Amino acid sequence: DAKTTQPPSMDCAEGRAANLPCNHSTISGNEYVYWYRQIHSQGPQYIIHGLKNNETNEMASLIITEDRKSSTLILPHATLRDTAVYYCIVRVGGANSKLTFGKGITLSVRP
Amino acid sequence: SQTIHQWPATLVQPVGSPLSLECTVEGTSNPNLYWYRQAAGRGLQLLFYSVGIGQISSEVPQNLSASRPQDRQFILSSKKLLLSDSGFYLCAVGATNEKLFFGSGTQLSVL
């Protein structure tokens, strides 16, 4: 699976949008971009994934650049409960494909 | 949707003692199952994964083993625990839509 690079941490104000960047310059054409988050002392939670088109669900939006070498996860209105470690992962699609987590980015939402 | 049962939530074991952590899944059949470990202050490490009964793949050499005696049961074991086995152990199930769902985890402290 392609390697991803994320800043170690960032913060944002409650109620504002949180834009979490991820670089994956060596991504292959058949690799998807996945985002998970882990709140302290809990298991990771799936957020969203995409191949090349932008995606949106009830939790977040995923913006993938046209060359697919980077992406941004957007939490439109961050709350204190969004404070967590966010993992950007790229992997080949398919149910038997393993998910390898990096260090992620720690998002701190301040009141 | 699937439900993951993982127990116990916390466990304190002396060095050299055996270990058995059990994970059971409901609401799905023939799932891919995974064991991850997160050492204190570190990222998630994939330990084992299984695509079917009796089929186990190990990602890293270690003091642990895994077994899958039934379709929806995944067991993590050790004959003699080491201090370095301490950590947060997570069971995960792969869904047909390629997402991973995680259990609530077991915090293991080896003293």
PDB file of C-alpha atoms in Angstrom:
ATOM      1  CA  ASP A   1       0.000   0.000   0.000  1.00  0.00           C
ATOM      2  CA  ALA A   2       1.129   3.563  -0.742  1.00  0.00           C
ATOM      3  CA  LYS A   3       2.582   5.571   2.103  1.00  0.00           C
ATOM      4  CA  THR A   4       0.745   8.616   3.417  1.00  0.00           C
ATOM      5  CA  THR A   5       2.096  11.726   5.101  1.00  0.00           C
ATOM      6  CA  GLN A   6       0.101  13.739   7.598  1.00  0.00           C
ATOM      7  CA  PRO A   7       1.090  16.608   9.896  1.00  0.00           C
ATOM      8  CA  PRO A   8       1.366  15.377  13.486  1.00  0.00           C
ATOM      9  CA  SER A   9      -1.257  17.734  14.890  1.00  0.00           C
ATOM     10  CA  MET A  10      -3.566  20.636  14.299  1.00  0.00           C
ATOM     11  CA  ASP A  11      -6.312  22.466  16.112  1.00  0.00           C
ATOM     12  CA  CYS A  12      -9.408  24.389  15.235  1.00  0.00           C
ATOM     13  CA  ALA A  13     -12.149  26.316  16.997  1.00  0.00           C
ATOM     14  CA  GLU A  14     -15.447  24.687  17.822  1.00  0.00           C
ATOM     15  CA  GLY A  15     -18.040  25.369  15.141  1.00  0.00           C
ATOM     16  CA  ARG A  16     -15.477  26.077  12.457  1.00  0.00           C
ATOM     17  CA  ALA A  17     -14.492  23.773   9.621  1.00  0.00           C
ATOM     18  CA  ALA A  18     -11.543  21.462  10.211  1.00  0.00           C
ATOM     19  CA  ASN A  19      -9.496  20.711   7.098  1.00  0.00           C
ATOM     20  CA  LEU A  20      -7.161  17.760   7.577  1.00  0.00           C
ATOM     21  CA  PRO A  21      -4.549  17.295   4.823  1.00  0.00           C
ATOM     22  CA  CYS A  22      -2.948  14.100   3.605  1.00  0.00           C
ATOM     23  CA  ASN A  23      -0.243  13.513   1.018  1.00  0.00           C
ATOM     24  CA  HIS A  24      -0.093  10.234  -0.906  1.00  0.00           C
ATOM     25  CA  SER A  25       2.148  11.054  -3.855  1.00  0.00           C
ATOM     26  CA  THR A  26       2.881   7.400  -4.701  1.00  0.00           C
ATOM     27  CA  ILE A  27      -0.738   6.289  -4.837  1.00  0.00           C
ATOM     28  CA  SER A  28      -1.577   3.785  -7.547  1.00  0.00           C
ATOM     29  CA  GLY A  29      -4.554   3.927  -9.839  1.00  0.00           C
ATOM     30  CA  ASN A  30      -6.390   1.131  -8.034  1.00  0.00           C
ATOM     31  CA  GLU A  31      -5.794   2.429  -4.505  1.00  0.00           C
ATOM     32  CA  TYR A  32      -8.551   4.093  -2.505  1.00  0.00           C
ATOM     33  CA  VAL A  33      -8.145   6.825   0.098  1.00  0.00           C
ATOM     34  CA  TYR A  34      -9.706   5.959   3.469  1.00  0.00           C
ATOM     35  CA  TRP A  35     -10.123   8.063   6.569  1.00  0.00           C
ATOM     36  CA  TYR A  36     -10.643   6.693  10.060  1.00  0.00           C
ATOM     37  CA  ARG A  37     -10.555   8.377  13.424  1.00  0.00           C
ATOM     38  CA  GLN A  38      -9.763   7.127  16.912  1.00  0.00           C
ATOM     39  CA  ILE A  39     -11.100   8.795  19.986  1.00  0.00           C
ATOM     40  CA  HIS A  40      -9.008   8.163  23.073  1.00  0.00           C
ATOM     41  CA  SER A  41      -9.305   4.606  24.460  1.00  0.00           C
ATOM     42  CA  GLN A  42     -11.699   3.509  21.735  1.00  0.00           C
ATOM     43  CA  GLY A  43     -11.330   1.528  18.520  1.00  0.00           C
ATOM     44  CA  PRO A  44     -10.965   3.406  15.233  1.00  0.00           C
ATOM     45  CA  GLN A  45     -14.128   4.501  13.470  1.00  0.00           C
ATOM     46  CA  TYR A  46     -14.591   4.585   9.711  1.00  0.00           C
ATOM     47  CA  ILE A  47     -15.333   8.063   8.345  1.00  0.00           C
ATOM     48  CA  ILE A  48     -15.242   8.057   4.564  1.00  0.00           C
ATOM     49  CA  HIS A  49     -13.393   6.733   1.535  1.00  0.00           C
ATOM     50  CA  GLY A  50     -13.012   7.563  -2.146  1.00  0.00           C
ATOM     51  CA  LEU A  51     -11.141   6.694  -5.308  1.00  0.00           C
ATOM     52  CA  LYS A  52     -10.973   9.874  -7.379  1.00  0.00           C
ATOM     53  CA  ASN A  53     -14.252  11.727  -7.024  1.00  0.00           C
ATOM     54  CA  ASN A  54     -15.043  13.919  -4.050  1.00  0.00           C
ATOM     55  CA  GLU A  55     -17.253  12.218  -1.493  1.00  0.00           C
ATOM     56  CA  THR A  56     -19.594  13.469   1.206  1.00  0.00           C
ATOM     57  CA  ASN A  57     -21.522  11.723   3.942  1.00  0.00           C
ATOM     58  CA  GLU A  58     -23.136  12.656   7.222  1.00  0.00           C
ATOM     59  CA  MET A  59     -19.784  12.857   8.980  1.00  0.00           C
ATOM     60  CA  ALA A  60     -17.437  14.587   6.564  1.00  0.00           C
ATOM     61  CA  SER A  61     -16.379  15.463   3.036  1.00  0.00           C
ATOM     62  CA  LEU A  62     -13.377  14.058   1.215  1.00  0.00           C
ATOM     63  CA  ILE A  63     -11.690  16.168  -1.424  1.00  0.00           C
ATOM     64  CA  ILE A  64      -9.178  14.356  -3.658  1.00  0.00           C
ATOM     65  CA  THR A  65      -6.964  16.356  -5.989  1.00  0.00           C
ATOM     66  CA  GLU A  66      -7.182  15.666  -9.682  1.00  0.00           C
ATOM     67  CA  ASP A  67      -3.753  13.990  -9.745  1.00  0.00           C
ATOM     68  CA  ARG A  68      -4.803  12.000  -6.636  1.00  0.00           C
ATOM     69  CA  LYS A  69      -1.529  12.789  -4.897  1.00  0.00           C
ATOM     70  CA  SER A  70      -3.211  14.461  -1.957  1.00  0.00           C
ATOM     71  CA  SER A  71      -6.557  14.734  -0.248  1.00  0.00           C
ATOM     72  CA  THR A  72      -8.322  16.736   2.441  1.00  0.00           C
ATOM     73  CA  LEU A  73     -10.843  15.567   4.980  1.00  0.00           C
ATOM     74  CA  ILE A  74     -13.285  18.299   5.913  1.00  0.00           C
ATOM     75  CA  LEU A  75     -15.332  18.310   9.097  1.00  0.00           C
ATOM     76  CA  PRO A  76     -17.725  21.165   8.297  1.00  0.00           C
ATOM     77  CA  HIS A  77     -18.637  22.190  11.835  1.00  0.00           C
ATOM     78  CA  ALA A  78     -16.153  20.749  14.318  1.00  0.00           C
ATOM     79  CA  THR A  79     -17.337  19.957  17.834  1.00  0.00           C
ATOM     80  CA  LEU A  80     -15.402  19.066  20.966  1.00  0.00           C
ATOM     81  CA  ARG A  81     -16.331  15.430  20.359  1.00  0.00           C
ATOM     82  CA  ASP A  82     -14.362  15.520  17.096  1.00  0.00           C
ATOM     83  CA  THR A  83     -11.107  15.719  19.076  1.00  0.00           C
ATOM     84  CA  ALA A  84      -9.320  12.528  18.004  1.00  0.00           C
ATOM     85  CA  VAL A  85      -6.494  11.039  15.969  1.00  0.00           C
ATOM     86  CA  TYR A  86      -7.405  10.959  12.283  1.00  0.00           C
ATOM     87  CA  TYR A  87      -5.793   8.388  10.017  1.00  0.00           C
ATOM     88  CA  CYS A  88      -5.441   8.754   6.262  1.00  0.00           C
ATOM     89  CA  ILE A  89      -4.843   5.389   4.603  1.00  0.00           C
ATOM     90  CA  VAL A  90      -4.500   4.313   1.014  1.00  0.00           C
ATOM     91  CA  ARG A  91      -5.043   0.719   0.020  1.00  0.00           C
ATOM     92  CA  VAL A  92      -6.097  -1.439  -2.840  1.00  0.00           C
ATOM     93  CA  GLY A  93      -9.816  -2.085  -2.932  1.00  0.00           C
ATOM     94  CA  GLY A  94     -11.269  -5.479  -2.168  1.00  0.00           C
ATOM     95  CA  ALA A  95     -12.499  -7.194   0.946  1.00  0.00           C
ATOM     96  CA  ASN A  96      -9.235  -9.079   1.447  1.00  0.00           C
ATOM     97  CA  SER A  97      -7.050  -6.002   1.378  1.00  0.00           C
ATOM     98  CA  LYS A  98      -5.374  -5.189   4.697  1.00  0.00           C
ATOM     99  CA  LEU A  99      -5.586  -1.810   6.359  1.00  0.00           C
ATOM    100  CA  THR A 100      -2.268  -0.408   7.593  1.00  0.00           C
ATOM    101  CA  PHE A 101      -2.427   2.557   9.977  1.00  0.00           C
ATOM    102  CA  GLY A 102       0.242   5.235  10.223  1.00  0.00           C
ATOM    103  CA  LYS A 103       0.641   7.739  13.050  1.00  0.00           C
ATOM    104  CA  GLY A 104      -2.267   9.914  11.972  1.00  0.00           C
ATOM    105  CA  ILE A 105      -2.947  13.547  12.815  1.00  0.00           C
ATOM    106  CA  THR A 106      -4.175  14.616  16.225  1.00  0.00           C
ATOM    107  CA  LEU A 107      -7.009  17.108  15.890  1.00  0.00           C
ATOM    108  CA  SER A 108      -7.763  19.215  18.942  1.00  0.00           C
ATOM    109  CA  VAL A 109     -11.006  21.179  18.862  1.00  0.00           C
ATOM    110  CA  ARG A 110     -10.910  24.094  21.269  1.00  0.00           C
ATOM    111  CA  PRO A 111     -13.995  25.751  22.809  1.00  0.00           C
TER     112      PRO A 111
ATOM    113  CA  SER B   1     -25.049  -4.558  10.550  1.00  0.00           C
ATOM    114  CA  GLN B   2     -22.410  -6.520  12.403  1.00  0.00           C
ATOM    115  CA  THR B   3     -21.730  -6.438  16.123  1.00  0.00           C
ATOM    116  CA  ILE B   4     -18.314  -7.170  17.600  1.00  0.00           C
ATOM    117  CA  HIS B   5     -17.998  -8.590  21.085  1.00  0.00           C
ATOM    118  CA  GLN B   6     -14.565  -8.278  22.641  1.00  0.00           C
ATOM    119  CA  TRP B   7     -13.715  -9.032  26.248  1.00  0.00           C
ATOM    120  CA  PRO B   8     -12.480  -8.338  28.801  1.00  0.00           C
ATOM    121  CA  ALA B   9     -12.215  -4.559  28.640  1.00  0.00           C
ATOM    122  CA  THR B  10      -9.173  -4.484  30.908  1.00  0.00           C
ATOM    123  CA  LEU B  11      -6.790  -7.201  31.999  1.00  0.00           C
ATOM    124  CA  VAL B  12      -3.781  -7.243  34.299  1.00  0.00           C
ATOM    125  CA  GLN B  13      -1.527 -10.268  33.989  1.00  0.00           C
ATOM    126  CA  PRO B  14       1.857 -11.190  35.482  1.00  0.00           C
ATOM    127  CA  VAL B  15       4.853 -11.804  33.259  1.00  0.00           C
ATOM    128  CA  GLY B  16       5.010 -15.438  32.191  1.00  0.00           C
ATOM    129  CA  SER B  17       1.293 -16.080  32.527  1.00  0.00           C
ATOM    130  CA  PRO B  18      -0.862 -17.259  29.597  1.00  0.00           C
ATOM    131  CA  LEU B  19      -3.271 -15.070  27.657  1.00  0.00           C
ATOM    132  CA  SER B  20      -6.508 -15.677  25.825  1.00  0.00           C
ATOM    133  CA  LEU B  21      -8.520 -12.836  24.326  1.00  0.00           C
ATOM    134  CA  GLU B  22     -11.699 -13.677  22.493  1.00  0.00           C
ATOM    135  CA  CYS B  23     -13.552 -11.814  19.777  1.00  0.00           C
ATOM    136  CA  THR B  24     -16.914 -12.863  18.404  1.00  0.00           C
ATOM    137  CA  VAL B  25     -18.873 -11.298  15.602  1.00  0.00           C
ATOM    138  CA  GLU B  26     -22.610 -11.242  14.931  1.00  0.00           C
ATOM    139  CA  GLY B  27     -24.599 -10.145  11.918  1.00  0.00           C
ATOM    140  CA  THR B  28     -22.263 -11.333   9.185  1.00  0.00           C
ATOM    141  CA  SER B  29     -20.950 -14.581   7.767  1.00  0.00           C
ATOM    142  CA  ASN B  30     -17.498 -15.546   6.519  1.00  0.00           C
ATOM    143  CA  PRO B  31     -15.993 -12.216   7.580  1.00  0.00           C
ATOM    144  CA  ASN B  32     -12.344 -11.207   7.391  1.00  0.00           C
ATOM    145  CA  LEU B  33     -11.128 -10.823  10.964  1.00  0.00           C
ATOM    146  CA  TYR B  34      -8.160  -8.865  12.296  1.00  0.00           C
ATOM    147  CA  TRP B  35      -6.203  -8.395  15.516  1.00  0.00           C
ATOM    148  CA  TYR B  36      -4.459  -5.047  16.018  1.00  0.00           C
ATOM    149  CA  ARG B  37      -2.336  -3.835  18.897  1.00  0.00           C
ATOM    150  CA  GLN B  38      -1.622  -0.290  20.009  1.00  0.00           C
ATOM    151  CA  ALA B  39       1.259   0.180  22.423  1.00  0.00           C
ATOM    152  CA  ALA B  40       1.159   3.235  24.674  1.00  0.00           C
ATOM    153  CA  GLY B  41       1.703   6.404  22.637  1.00  0.00           C
ATOM    154  CA  ARG B  42       2.142   4.502  19.404  1.00  0.00           C
ATOM    155  CA  GLY B  43       0.141   3.695  16.297  1.00  0.00           C
ATOM    156  CA  LEU B  44      -1.973   0.675  15.449  1.00  0.00           C
ATOM    157  CA  GLN B  45      -0.049  -2.422  14.419  1.00  0.00           C
ATOM    158  CA  LEU B  46      -1.696  -5.245  12.515  1.00  0.00           C
ATOM    159  CA  LEU B  47      -0.877  -8.545  14.243  1.00  0.00           C
ATOM    160  CA  PHE B  48      -2.982 -11.204  12.533  1.00  0.00           C
ATOM    161  CA  TYR B  49      -5.711 -11.487   9.973  1.00  0.00           C
ATOM    162  CA  SER B  50      -7.937 -14.347   8.889  1.00  0.00           C
ATOM    163  CA  VAL B  51     -10.026 -14.849   5.767  1.00  0.00           C
ATOM    164  CA  GLY B  52     -11.667 -18.067   6.979  1.00  0.00           C
ATOM    165  CA  ILE B  53     -11.825 -20.842   9.562  1.00  0.00           C
ATOM    166  CA  GLY B  54      -8.351 -22.134  10.374  1.00  0.00           C
ATOM    167  CA  GLN B  55      -6.689 -19.578   8.066  1.00  0.00           C
ATOM    168  CA  ILE B  56      -4.363 -17.261   9.949  1.00  0.00           C
ATOM    169  CA  SER B  57      -1.753 -14.870   8.584  1.00  0.00           C
ATOM    170  CA  SER B  58       0.793 -13.302  10.897  1.00  0.00           C
ATOM    171  CA  GLU B  59       2.117  -9.872  10.103  1.00  0.00           C
ATOM    172  CA  VAL B  60       4.994  -9.652  12.567  1.00  0.00           C
ATOM    173  CA  PRO B  61       7.030 -12.238  14.495  1.00  0.00           C
ATOM    174  CA  GLN B  62       6.073 -12.105  18.123  1.00  0.00           C
ATOM    175  CA  ASN B  63       5.114 -13.873  21.284  1.00  0.00           C
ATOM    176  CA  LEU B  64       1.474 -14.174  20.284  1.00  0.00           C
ATOM    177  CA  SER B  65      -0.633 -16.540  18.212  1.00  0.00           C
ATOM    178  CA  ALA B  66      -4.134 -16.453  16.813  1.00  0.00           C
ATOM    179  CA  SER B  67      -6.753 -19.035  16.009  1.00  0.00           C
ATOM    180  CA  ARG B  68     -10.121 -19.069  14.299  1.00  0.00           C
ATOM    181  CA  PRO B  69     -11.996 -22.176  15.445  1.00  0.00           C
ATOM    182  CA  GLN B  70     -15.365 -20.954  14.161  1.00  0.00           C
ATOM    183  CA  ASP B  71     -16.470 -18.642  11.382  1.00  0.00           C
ATOM    184  CA  ARG B  72     -17.228 -15.743  13.705  1.00  0.00           C
ATOM    185  CA  GLN B  73     -14.733 -16.384  16.503  1.00  0.00           C
ATOM    186  CA  PHE B  74     -11.176 -15.086  16.600  1.00  0.00           C
ATOM    187  CA  ILE B  75      -8.857 -15.792  19.524  1.00  0.00           C
ATOM    188  CA  LEU B  76      -5.559 -14.177  20.451  1.00  0.00           C
ATOM    189  CA  SER B  77      -3.278 -16.221  22.700  1.00  0.00           C
ATOM    190  CA  SER B  78       0.077 -16.375  24.360  1.00  0.00           C
ATOM    191  CA  LYS B  79       1.686 -19.165  26.369  1.00  0.00           C
ATOM    192  CA  LYS B  80       3.923 -16.789  28.364  1.00  0.00           C
ATOM    193  CA  LEU B  81       3.356 -13.065  28.426  1.00  0.00           C
ATOM    194  CA  LEU B  82       6.217 -10.577  28.213  1.00  0.00           C
ATOM    195  CA  LEU B  83       6.277  -7.010  29.481  1.00  0.00           C
ATOM    196  CA  SER B  84       6.358  -5.860  25.856  1.00  0.00           C
ATOM    197  CA  ASP B  85       2.983  -7.503  25.227  1.00  0.00           C
ATOM    198  CA  SER B  86       1.265  -4.719  27.140  1.00  0.00           C
ATOM    199  CA  GLY B  87      -1.025  -2.611  25.007  1.00  0.00           C
ATOM    200  CA  PHE B  88      -4.498  -1.981  23.681  1.00  0.00           C
ATOM    201  CA  TYR B  89      -5.737  -4.959  21.643  1.00  0.00           C
ATOM    202  CA  LEU B  90      -8.435  -4.464  19.055  1.00  0.00           C
ATOM    203  CA  CYS B  91     -10.414  -6.966  17.056  1.00  0.00           C
ATOM    204  CA  ALA B  92     -11.818  -5.813  13.725  1.00  0.00           C
ATOM    205  CA  VAL B  93     -14.101  -7.247  11.070  1.00  0.00           C
ATOM    206  CA  GLY B  94     -13.959  -6.405   7.387  1.00  0.00           C
ATOM    207  CA  ALA B  95     -17.307  -5.631   5.829  1.00  0.00           C
ATOM    208  CA  THR B  96     -18.266  -6.388   2.250  1.00  0.00           C
ATOM    209  CA  ASN B  97     -18.138  -2.671   1.485  1.00  0.00           C
ATOM    210  CA  GLU B  98     -14.446  -2.696   2.389  1.00  0.00           C
ATOM    211  CA  LYS B  99     -14.827  -0.831   5.648  1.00  0.00           C
ATOM    212  CA  LEU B 100     -13.333  -2.116   8.876  1.00  0.00           C
ATOM    213  CA  PHE B 101     -15.365  -2.129  12.070  1.00  0.00           C
ATOM    214  CA  PHE B 102     -13.531  -2.320  15.364  1.00  0.00           C
ATOM    215  CA  GLY B 103     -14.463  -3.746  18.729  1.00  0.00           C
ATOM    216  CA  SER B 104     -14.169  -1.808  21.954  1.00  0.00           C
ATOM    217  CA  GLY B 105     -10.742  -3.229  22.722  1.00  0.00           C
ATOM    218  CA  THR B 106      -8.905  -4.838  25.641  1.00  0.00           C
ATOM    219  CA  GLN B 107      -6.361  -2.868  27.622  1.00  0.00           C
ATOM    220  CA  LEU B 108      -3.725  -5.407  28.670  1.00  0.00           C
ATOM    221  CA  SER B 109      -1.149  -4.583  31.321  1.00  0.00           C
ATOM    222  CA  VAL B 110       1.629  -7.102  31.894  1.00  0.00           C
ATOM    223  CA  LEU B 111       3.374  -6.567  35.217  1.00  0.00           C
TER     224      LEU B 111
END
